[in-house]
Amino acid sequence: MVFMSKRSNAENDFLTFDRITKIKSIVNRHGEDTFYLSFSGGKDSTVLHYLIDKALPGNKIPRVYMNTGIEMKAVYNFVDELSKTDERIVIVKPKVPIKQMLERDGYPFKSKEHSMYLSIYQNSGHTKTIDRYLNPAEERSSFGCPKNLRYQFSEEFRLKCSKKCCYKMKEKPLTDWARDNNRPNAIIGILGDEKGERNSAKCLSQVRGGLHFQPLVAVDHEWEDYFIEKEGIKLCCLYYPPYNYVRTGCKGCPYNIDLQESLDIMSMYFPNERKQCEMIWGPVYEEYRRIGYRLKRKGQMKGQISIFDV
């Protein structure tokens, strides 16, 4: 991993000290036995795992990993290997299989926001909420429905959609585990320079029944790479050559704006998992290909540009 710093080492060390101080303060104030770390096995949560140990040596805070069945196998293997030497690693499974949940509750399409509006339309028809999404005010025009996806708000589009996938497969099982184990306060690894919904995250926020503590929102990828290098942290193999993943997460997720590239990499190195993606997300992929959105149209050559890409 090559690290190019724009900050001095002293500045990055100060950020580390600041985050360690914050973790100590919040956890000691509310009690270590009320917290758990939402542990995905990805880069951010792995860094947070080690940062917590620097802040609270000998802590017993559980690292809870949700084995959804749609994580990359390499990520699961990484977490499983950690669990052999760290009893704080807890592996939990959702109660419902992914395919069954998608068929019952709806598939993700484009983004959580878009999927939510599709679900509202499919359940309640053309409401004022839908009208605002299809015809946003001028100052909010960039947040409206893309023109090439407006056909979905009609009887022409029959694929059942919703944003429930993340909630049913990750958030609810984690919340249930926290309730059953009397640990209402979640520590979550989200960096301050994340894009999309994540970049509005607060360091500490009150949620129903507990807290969401996100210590990394005050730092960025530059600090994170510095901390990994300095502490000699070993990440999941996907972050290193030849894979060079920037982010892990649910394999083949339709929300991934670089979905085609991700699937191409999987075809090269993880063909069986690539096939699994078609089994899980097939109806969404079929529609993406039909309209040339995020996936190449059938018969489209590599490098060709779809009209939906411009």
mmCIF file of C-alpha atoms in Angstrom:
data_model
loop_
_atom_site.group_PDB
_atom_site.id
_atom_site.type_symbol
_atom_site.label_atom_id
_atom_site.label_comp_id
_atom_site.label_asym_id
_atom_site.label_seq_id
_atom_site.Cartn_x
_atom_site.Cartn_y
_atom_site.Cartn_z
ATOM 1 C CA MET A 1 0.000 0.000 0.000
ATOM 2 C CA VAL A 2 1.608 3.273 -1.140
ATOM 3 C CA PHE A 3 0.832 6.233 1.106
ATOM 4 C CA MET A 4 1.222 9.823 -0.143
ATOM 5 C CA SER A 5 0.707 12.307 2.688
ATOM 6 C CA LYS A 6 -0.406 15.913 2.314
ATOM 7 C CA ARG A 7 -0.261 16.440 6.072
ATOM 8 C CA SER A 8 2.761 16.184 8.312
ATOM 9 C CA ASN A 9 3.163 13.135 10.514
ATOM 10 C CA ALA A 10 2.667 15.391 13.519
ATOM 11 C CA GLU A 11 -0.717 16.559 12.200
ATOM 12 C CA ASN A 12 -1.871 12.988 11.603
ATOM 13 C CA ASP A 13 -0.613 11.967 15.038
ATOM 14 C CA PHE A 14 -2.616 14.815 16.565
ATOM 15 C CA LEU A 15 -5.752 13.539 14.783
ATOM 16 C CA THR A 16 -5.083 10.085 16.205
ATOM 17 C CA PHE A 17 -4.662 11.512 19.706
ATOM 18 C CA ASP A 18 -7.854 13.541 19.293
ATOM 19 C CA ARG A 19 -9.876 10.477 18.236
ATOM 20 C CA ILE A 20 -8.425 8.361 21.045
ATOM 21 C CA THR A 21 -9.419 11.062 23.532
ATOM 22 C CA LYS A 22 -12.930 11.214 22.057
ATOM 23 C CA ILE A 23 -13.407 7.441 22.221
ATOM 24 C CA LYS A 24 -12.231 7.348 25.844
ATOM 25 C CA SER A 25 -14.547 10.189 26.783
ATOM 26 C CA ILE A 26 -17.714 8.839 25.165
ATOM 27 C CA VAL A 27 -17.269 5.199 26.116
ATOM 28 C CA ASN A 28 -16.295 5.949 29.730
ATOM 29 C CA ARG A 29 -19.216 8.376 30.069
ATOM 30 C CA HIS A 30 -21.828 5.838 28.965
ATOM 31 C CA GLY A 31 -20.131 2.628 30.108
ATOM 32 C CA GLU A 32 -18.073 0.178 28.075
ATOM 33 C CA ASP A 33 -20.617 -2.587 28.646
ATOM 34 C CA THR A 34 -23.282 -0.613 26.731
ATOM 35 C CA PHE A 35 -21.339 -0.496 23.436
ATOM 36 C CA TYR A 36 -20.678 -2.771 20.474
ATOM 37 C CA LEU A 37 -18.749 -2.156 17.255
ATOM 38 C CA SER A 38 -20.637 -2.682 13.999
ATOM 39 C CA PHE A 39 -17.873 -4.657 12.293
ATOM 40 C CA SER A 40 -18.124 -5.228 8.526
ATOM 41 C CA GLY A 41 -14.613 -6.564 8.005
ATOM 42 C CA GLY A 42 -13.966 -3.675 5.624
ATOM 43 C CA LYS A 43 -11.262 -1.052 5.802
ATOM 44 C CA ASP A 44 -13.055 1.534 7.961
ATOM 45 C CA SER A 45 -14.373 -0.855 10.604
ATOM 46 C CA THR A 46 -11.024 -2.670 10.769
ATOM 47 C CA VAL A 47 -9.245 0.632 11.433
ATOM 48 C CA LEU A 48 -11.820 1.477 14.093
ATOM 49 C CA HIS A 49 -11.327 -1.956 15.671
ATOM 50 C CA TYR A 50 -7.648 -1.167 16.240
ATOM 51 C CA LEU A 51 -8.237 2.474 17.174
ATOM 52 C CA ILE A 52 -10.615 1.412 19.960
ATOM 53 C CA ASP A 53 -7.912 -0.878 21.314
ATOM 54 C CA LYS A 54 -5.434 2.013 21.408
ATOM 55 C CA ALA A 55 -7.979 4.150 23.240
ATOM 56 C CA LEU A 56 -9.211 1.435 25.610
ATOM 57 C CA PRO A 57 -6.551 -1.254 26.140
ATOM 58 C CA GLY A 58 -8.078 -4.547 27.262
ATOM 59 C CA ASN A 59 -11.631 -3.520 26.336
ATOM 60 C CA LYS A 60 -14.303 -6.206 25.926
ATOM 61 C CA ILE A 61 -16.466 -4.362 23.394
ATOM 62 C CA PRO A 62 -17.978 -6.945 20.993
ATOM 63 C CA ARG A 63 -17.189 -6.626 17.280
ATOM 64 C CA VAL A 64 -20.446 -7.752 15.665
ATOM 65 C CA TYR A 65 -20.220 -8.991 12.071
ATOM 66 C CA MET A 66 -23.404 -9.585 10.101
ATOM 67 C CA ASN A 67 -22.977 -12.670 7.904
ATOM 68 C CA THR A 68 -25.638 -11.827 5.330
ATOM 69 C CA GLY A 69 -24.508 -14.403 2.772
ATOM 70 C CA ILE A 70 -23.926 -11.620 0.245
ATOM 71 C CA GLU A 71 -20.588 -10.419 1.575
ATOM 72 C CA MET A 72 -17.478 -11.325 -0.379
ATOM 73 C CA LYS A 73 -16.147 -14.688 0.765
ATOM 74 C CA ALA A 74 -12.708 -13.127 1.299
ATOM 75 C CA VAL A 75 -14.238 -10.677 3.791
ATOM 76 C CA TYR A 76 -15.976 -13.462 5.700
ATOM 77 C CA ASN A 77 -12.733 -15.453 5.783
ATOM 78 C CA PHE A 78 -10.894 -12.381 7.110
ATOM 79 C CA VAL A 79 -13.422 -11.952 9.935
ATOM 80 C CA ASP A 80 -13.484 -15.681 10.666
ATOM 81 C CA GLU A 81 -9.691 -15.746 10.943
ATOM 82 C CA LEU A 82 -9.768 -12.808 13.372
ATOM 83 C CA SER A 83 -12.377 -14.604 15.469
ATOM 84 C CA LYS A 84 -9.968 -17.471 16.104
ATOM 85 C CA THR A 85 -7.698 -15.231 18.168
ATOM 86 C CA ASP A 86 -10.158 -12.550 19.311
ATOM 87 C CA GLU A 87 -13.183 -13.700 21.295
ATOM 88 C CA ARG A 88 -14.802 -10.281 20.902
ATOM 89 C CA ILE A 89 -15.652 -11.091 17.247
ATOM 90 C CA VAL A 90 -19.331 -12.089 17.130
ATOM 91 C CA ILE A 91 -20.795 -13.458 13.882
ATOM 92 C CA VAL A 92 -24.558 -13.067 13.478
ATOM 93 C CA LYS A 93 -26.877 -14.236 10.696
ATOM 94 C CA PRO A 94 -30.117 -12.584 9.549
ATOM 95 C CA LYS A 95 -33.242 -14.675 10.080
ATOM 96 C CA VAL A 96 -34.387 -14.431 6.458
ATOM 97 C CA PRO A 97 -32.448 -15.498 3.307
ATOM 98 C CA ILE A 98 -31.604 -12.646 0.927
ATOM 99 C CA LYS A 99 -33.494 -13.998 -2.099
ATOM 100 C CA GLN A 100 -36.663 -14.596 -0.095
ATOM 101 C CA MET A 101 -36.462 -11.111 1.401
ATOM 102 C CA LEU A 102 -35.981 -9.431 -1.999
ATOM 103 C CA GLU A 103 -38.908 -11.242 -3.591
ATOM 104 C CA ARG A 104 -41.146 -10.369 -0.656
ATOM 105 C CA ASP A 105 -40.051 -6.796 0.142
ATOM 106 C CA GLY A 106 -38.591 -5.516 -3.122
ATOM 107 C CA TYR A 107 -35.265 -5.062 -4.896
ATOM 108 C CA PRO A 108 -32.853 -2.128 -4.611
ATOM 109 C CA PHE A 109 -32.621 0.024 -7.747
ATOM 110 C CA LYS A 110 -30.193 2.911 -8.396
ATOM 111 C CA SER A 111 -30.062 4.289 -4.818
ATOM 112 C CA LYS A 112 -31.837 4.095 -1.475
ATOM 113 C CA GLU A 113 -33.662 7.328 -2.237
ATOM 114 C CA HIS A 114 -34.869 6.178 -5.654
ATOM 115 C CA SER A 115 -35.870 2.762 -4.282
ATOM 116 C CA MET A 116 -37.839 4.429 -1.495
ATOM 117 C CA TYR A 117 -39.813 6.563 -3.947
ATOM 118 C CA LEU A 118 -40.492 3.557 -6.162
ATOM 119 C CA SER A 119 -41.825 1.676 -3.143
ATOM 120 C CA ILE A 120 -44.092 4.594 -2.228
ATOM 121 C CA TYR A 121 -45.428 4.737 -5.786
ATOM 122 C CA GLN A 122 -45.939 0.969 -6.030
ATOM 123 C CA ASN A 123 -47.820 0.900 -2.716
ATOM 124 C CA SER A 124 -49.725 4.190 -2.781
ATOM 125 C CA GLY A 125 -49.811 5.433 -6.362
ATOM 126 C CA HIS A 126 -48.981 8.932 -7.581
ATOM 127 C CA THR A 127 -48.827 10.929 -4.347
ATOM 128 C CA LYS A 128 -47.601 14.494 -3.743
ATOM 129 C CA THR A 129 -44.325 13.009 -2.535
ATOM 130 C CA ILE A 130 -43.855 11.254 -5.870
ATOM 131 C CA ASP A 131 -44.787 14.402 -7.769
ATOM 132 C CA ARG A 132 -42.064 16.349 -5.917
ATOM 133 C CA TYR A 133 -39.522 13.657 -6.800
ATOM 134 C CA LEU A 134 -40.516 13.657 -10.473
ATOM 135 C CA ASN A 135 -40.812 17.457 -10.647
ATOM 136 C CA PRO A 136 -38.411 18.910 -8.071
ATOM 137 C CA ALA A 137 -38.129 22.611 -7.379
ATOM 138 C CA GLU A 138 -35.403 24.309 -9.410
ATOM 139 C CA GLU A 139 -33.008 24.605 -6.439
ATOM 140 C CA ARG A 140 -33.367 20.860 -5.792
ATOM 141 C CA SER A 141 -33.410 19.676 -9.399
ATOM 142 C CA SER A 142 -30.262 17.595 -9.022
ATOM 143 C CA PHE A 143 -32.027 15.485 -6.385
ATOM 144 C CA GLY A 144 -35.009 14.589 -8.524
ATOM 145 C CA CYS A 145 -35.656 11.451 -10.520
ATOM 146 C CA PRO A 146 -33.311 11.038 -13.527
ATOM 147 C CA LYS A 147 -35.209 11.474 -16.775
ATOM 148 C CA ASN A 148 -34.187 8.040 -18.028
ATOM 149 C CA LEU A 149 -35.798 6.363 -15.002
ATOM 150 C CA ARG A 150 -39.119 8.204 -14.964
ATOM 151 C CA TYR A 151 -40.770 5.375 -16.907
ATOM 152 C CA GLN A 152 -40.616 3.355 -13.670
ATOM 153 C CA PHE A 153 -43.362 5.483 -12.162
ATOM 154 C CA SER A 154 -45.948 3.907 -14.431
ATOM 155 C CA GLU A 155 -47.645 0.564 -15.001
ATOM 156 C CA GLU A 156 -44.927 -0.204 -17.550
ATOM 157 C CA PHE A 157 -42.460 -1.020 -14.764
ATOM 158 C CA ARG A 158 -43.378 -4.139 -12.785
ATOM 159 C CA LEU A 159 -40.256 -4.932 -10.768
ATOM 160 C CA LYS A 160 -41.076 -4.605 -7.068
ATOM 161 C CA CYS A 161 -38.571 -2.238 -5.435
ATOM 162 C CA SER A 162 -37.767 -0.901 -1.976
ATOM 163 C CA LYS A 163 -34.823 0.239 0.135
ATOM 164 C CA LYS A 164 -35.457 -2.456 2.762
ATOM 165 C CA CYS A 165 -32.541 -4.706 1.784
ATOM 166 C CA CYS A 166 -29.912 -3.029 4.000
ATOM 167 C CA TYR A 167 -32.367 -2.716 6.866
ATOM 168 C CA LYS A 168 -33.601 -6.315 6.798
ATOM 169 C CA MET A 169 -30.205 -7.943 6.175
ATOM 170 C CA LYS A 170 -27.993 -5.750 8.387
ATOM 171 C CA GLU A 171 -29.580 -3.005 10.446
ATOM 172 C CA LYS A 172 -32.489 -4.917 12.012
ATOM 173 C CA PRO A 173 -30.480 -8.048 12.923
ATOM 174 C CA LEU A 174 -27.835 -5.804 14.520
ATOM 175 C CA THR A 175 -30.503 -3.895 16.441
ATOM 176 C CA ASP A 176 -32.053 -7.174 17.586
ATOM 177 C CA TRP A 177 -28.656 -8.464 18.743
ATOM 178 C CA ALA A 178 -28.004 -5.211 20.622
ATOM 179 C CA ARG A 179 -31.379 -5.420 22.374
ATOM 180 C CA ASP A 180 -30.974 -9.092 23.291
ATOM 181 C CA ASN A 181 -27.484 -8.438 24.681
ATOM 182 C CA ASN A 182 -28.316 -5.150 26.414
ATOM 183 C CA ARG A 183 -25.812 -3.145 24.356
ATOM 184 C CA PRO A 184 -27.856 -0.258 22.939
ATOM 185 C CA ASN A 185 -24.933 1.915 21.804
ATOM 186 C CA ALA A 186 -23.353 1.239 18.407
ATOM 187 C CA ILE A 187 -19.874 2.321 17.315
ATOM 188 C CA ILE A 188 -19.850 2.744 13.538
ATOM 189 C CA GLY A 189 -16.968 3.307 11.117
ATOM 190 C CA ILE A 190 -17.870 6.148 8.756
ATOM 191 C CA LEU A 191 -15.219 8.594 7.551
ATOM 192 C CA GLY A 192 -15.745 12.334 7.314
ATOM 193 C CA ASP A 193 -15.025 12.496 3.577
ATOM 194 C CA GLU A 194 -17.499 9.800 2.557
ATOM 195 C CA LYS A 195 -19.940 10.729 -0.188
ATOM 196 C CA GLY A 196 -23.694 10.338 -0.433
ATOM 197 C CA GLU A 197 -25.910 9.757 2.606
ATOM 198 C CA ARG A 198 -22.885 8.903 4.731
ATOM 199 C CA ASN A 199 -21.300 12.353 4.619
ATOM 200 C CA SER A 200 -24.080 13.893 6.722
ATOM 201 C CA ALA A 201 -23.177 11.610 9.631
ATOM 202 C CA LYS A 202 -22.631 13.116 13.077
ATOM 203 C CA CYS A 203 -20.021 11.956 15.566
ATOM 204 C CA LEU A 204 -22.637 11.206 18.212
ATOM 205 C CA SER A 205 -26.367 10.990 17.700
ATOM 206 C CA GLN A 206 -29.318 9.747 19.710
ATOM 207 C CA VAL A 207 -31.315 6.975 18.071
ATOM 208 C CA ARG A 208 -34.253 4.988 19.327
ATOM 209 C CA GLY A 209 -33.051 3.090 22.355
ATOM 210 C CA GLY A 210 -29.423 4.164 22.286
ATOM 211 C CA LEU A 211 -26.557 6.005 20.594
ATOM 212 C CA HIS A 212 -24.744 5.953 17.275
ATOM 213 C CA PHE A 213 -21.118 6.864 17.933
ATOM 214 C CA GLN A 214 -19.085 7.514 14.765
ATOM 215 C CA PRO A 215 -15.554 8.529 15.838
ATOM 216 C CA LEU A 216 -14.111 8.567 12.314
ATOM 217 C CA VAL A 217 -16.307 11.377 10.960
ATOM 218 C CA ALA A 218 -13.633 13.834 12.149
ATOM 219 C CA VAL A 219 -10.936 12.201 9.984
ATOM 220 C CA ASP A 220 -10.527 11.259 6.324
ATOM 221 C CA HIS A 221 -8.953 8.684 4.002
ATOM 222 C CA GLU A 222 -5.572 10.383 4.237
ATOM 223 C CA TRP A 223 -5.463 9.964 8.003
ATOM 224 C CA GLU A 224 -6.800 6.419 7.697
ATOM 225 C CA ASP A 225 -4.017 5.357 5.318
ATOM 226 C CA TYR A 226 -1.438 6.980 7.603
ATOM 227 C CA PHE A 227 -2.825 5.127 10.642
ATOM 228 C CA ILE A 228 -2.851 1.787 8.789
ATOM 229 C CA GLU A 229 0.762 2.225 7.723
ATOM 230 C CA LYS A 230 1.999 3.419 11.099
ATOM 231 C CA GLU A 231 0.236 0.705 13.086
ATOM 232 C CA GLY A 232 1.030 -2.056 10.563
ATOM 233 C CA ILE A 233 -2.639 -2.999 10.269
ATOM 234 C CA LYS A 234 -3.479 -5.946 8.049
ATOM 235 C CA LEU A 235 -6.669 -5.513 6.032
ATOM 236 C CA CYS A 236 -8.728 -8.063 4.132
ATOM 237 C CA CYS A 237 -6.807 -9.335 1.074
ATOM 238 C CA LEU A 238 -9.261 -7.599 -1.296
ATOM 239 C CA TYR A 239 -7.607 -4.239 -0.566
ATOM 240 C CA TYR A 240 -4.268 -5.413 -1.963
ATOM 241 C CA PRO A 241 -3.057 -6.387 -5.466
ATOM 242 C CA PRO A 242 -4.218 -7.924 -7.661
ATOM 243 C CA TYR A 243 -7.742 -7.027 -6.495
ATOM 244 C CA ASN A 244 -7.204 -3.431 -5.290
ATOM 245 C CA TYR A 245 -10.717 -2.942 -3.956
ATOM 246 C CA VAL A 246 -11.450 0.559 -2.681
ATOM 247 C CA ARG A 247 -14.566 -0.576 -0.830
ATOM 248 C CA THR A 248 -16.041 -3.960 -0.054
ATOM 249 C CA GLY A 249 -19.651 -4.515 1.001
ATOM 250 C CA CYS A 250 -22.455 -6.576 -0.472
ATOM 251 C CA LYS A 251 -21.210 -8.243 -3.635
ATOM 252 C CA GLY A 252 -22.883 -7.085 -6.802
ATOM 253 C CA CYS A 253 -25.024 -4.509 -4.983
ATOM 254 C CA PRO A 254 -27.177 -2.627 -7.536
ATOM 255 C CA TYR A 255 -26.469 0.646 -5.706
ATOM 256 C CA ASN A 256 -22.819 0.469 -6.786
ATOM 257 C CA ILE A 257 -22.234 3.171 -9.401
ATOM 258 C CA ASP A 258 -19.199 1.200 -10.622
ATOM 259 C CA LEU A 259 -21.170 -2.025 -10.825
ATOM 260 C CA GLN A 260 -19.901 -3.115 -14.250
ATOM 261 C CA GLU A 261 -16.281 -2.709 -13.215
ATOM 262 C CA SER A 262 -16.927 -4.558 -9.962
ATOM 263 C CA LEU A 263 -18.559 -7.476 -11.758
ATOM 264 C CA ASP A 264 -15.728 -7.597 -14.304
ATOM 265 C CA ILE A 265 -13.186 -7.921 -11.481
ATOM 266 C CA MET A 266 -15.257 -10.665 -9.897
ATOM 267 C CA SER A 267 -15.468 -12.507 -13.230
ATOM 268 C CA MET A 268 -11.677 -12.531 -13.361
ATOM 269 C CA TYR A 269 -10.887 -13.549 -9.794
ATOM 270 C CA PHE A 270 -14.088 -14.862 -8.195
ATOM 271 C CA PRO A 271 -16.207 -16.440 -10.981
ATOM 272 C CA ASN A 272 -18.424 -18.458 -8.636
ATOM 273 C CA GLU A 273 -19.300 -15.373 -6.617
ATOM 274 C CA ARG A 274 -19.913 -13.517 -9.874
ATOM 275 C CA LYS A 275 -22.499 -16.171 -10.806
ATOM 276 C CA GLN A 276 -24.076 -15.802 -7.384
ATOM 277 C CA CYS A 277 -24.624 -12.101 -8.078
ATOM 278 C CA GLU A 278 -26.762 -12.983 -11.102
ATOM 279 C CA MET A 279 -28.832 -15.353 -8.968
ATOM 280 C CA ILE A 280 -29.400 -12.748 -6.260
ATOM 281 C CA TRP A 281 -29.817 -9.528 -8.224
ATOM 282 C CA GLY A 282 -30.861 -10.988 -11.595
ATOM 283 C CA PRO A 283 -34.127 -9.047 -12.094
ATOM 284 C CA VAL A 284 -32.367 -5.717 -11.419
ATOM 285 C CA TYR A 285 -29.397 -6.585 -13.650
ATOM 286 C CA GLU A 286 -31.796 -7.546 -16.433
ATOM 287 C CA GLU A 287 -33.444 -4.131 -16.294
ATOM 288 C CA TYR A 288 -30.095 -2.323 -16.031
ATOM 289 C CA ARG A 289 -28.930 -4.097 -19.185
ATOM 290 C CA ARG A 290 -32.191 -3.508 -21.008
ATOM 291 C CA ILE A 291 -31.896 0.269 -20.627
ATOM 292 C CA GLY A 292 -28.076 0.446 -20.642
ATOM 293 C CA TYR A 293 -27.846 1.753 -17.069
ATOM 294 C CA ARG A 294 -24.725 0.844 -15.011
ATOM 295 C CA LEU A 295 -24.393 -2.429 -16.917
ATOM 296 C CA LYS A 296 -23.565 -2.876 -20.596
ATOM 297 C CA ARG A 297 -26.475 -3.691 -22.822
ATOM 298 C CA LYS A 298 -26.498 -7.228 -24.161
ATOM 299 C CA GLY A 299 -24.130 -7.301 -27.106
ATOM 300 C CA GLN A 300 -22.531 -3.984 -26.159
ATOM 301 C CA MET A 301 -18.751 -4.090 -26.496
ATOM 302 C CA LYS A 302 -16.413 -3.120 -23.688
ATOM 303 C CA GLY A 303 -15.707 0.607 -23.845
ATOM 304 C CA GLN A 304 -18.877 1.481 -25.766
ATOM 305 C CA ILE A 305 -20.861 4.340 -24.247
ATOM 306 C CA SER A 306 -24.567 4.033 -23.684
ATOM 307 C CA ILE A 307 -26.824 7.023 -24.239
ATOM 308 C CA PHE A 308 -27.565 6.810 -20.514
ATOM 309 C CA ASP A 309 -23.914 7.409 -19.666
ATOM 310 C CA VAL A 310 -23.838 10.924 -21.133
#
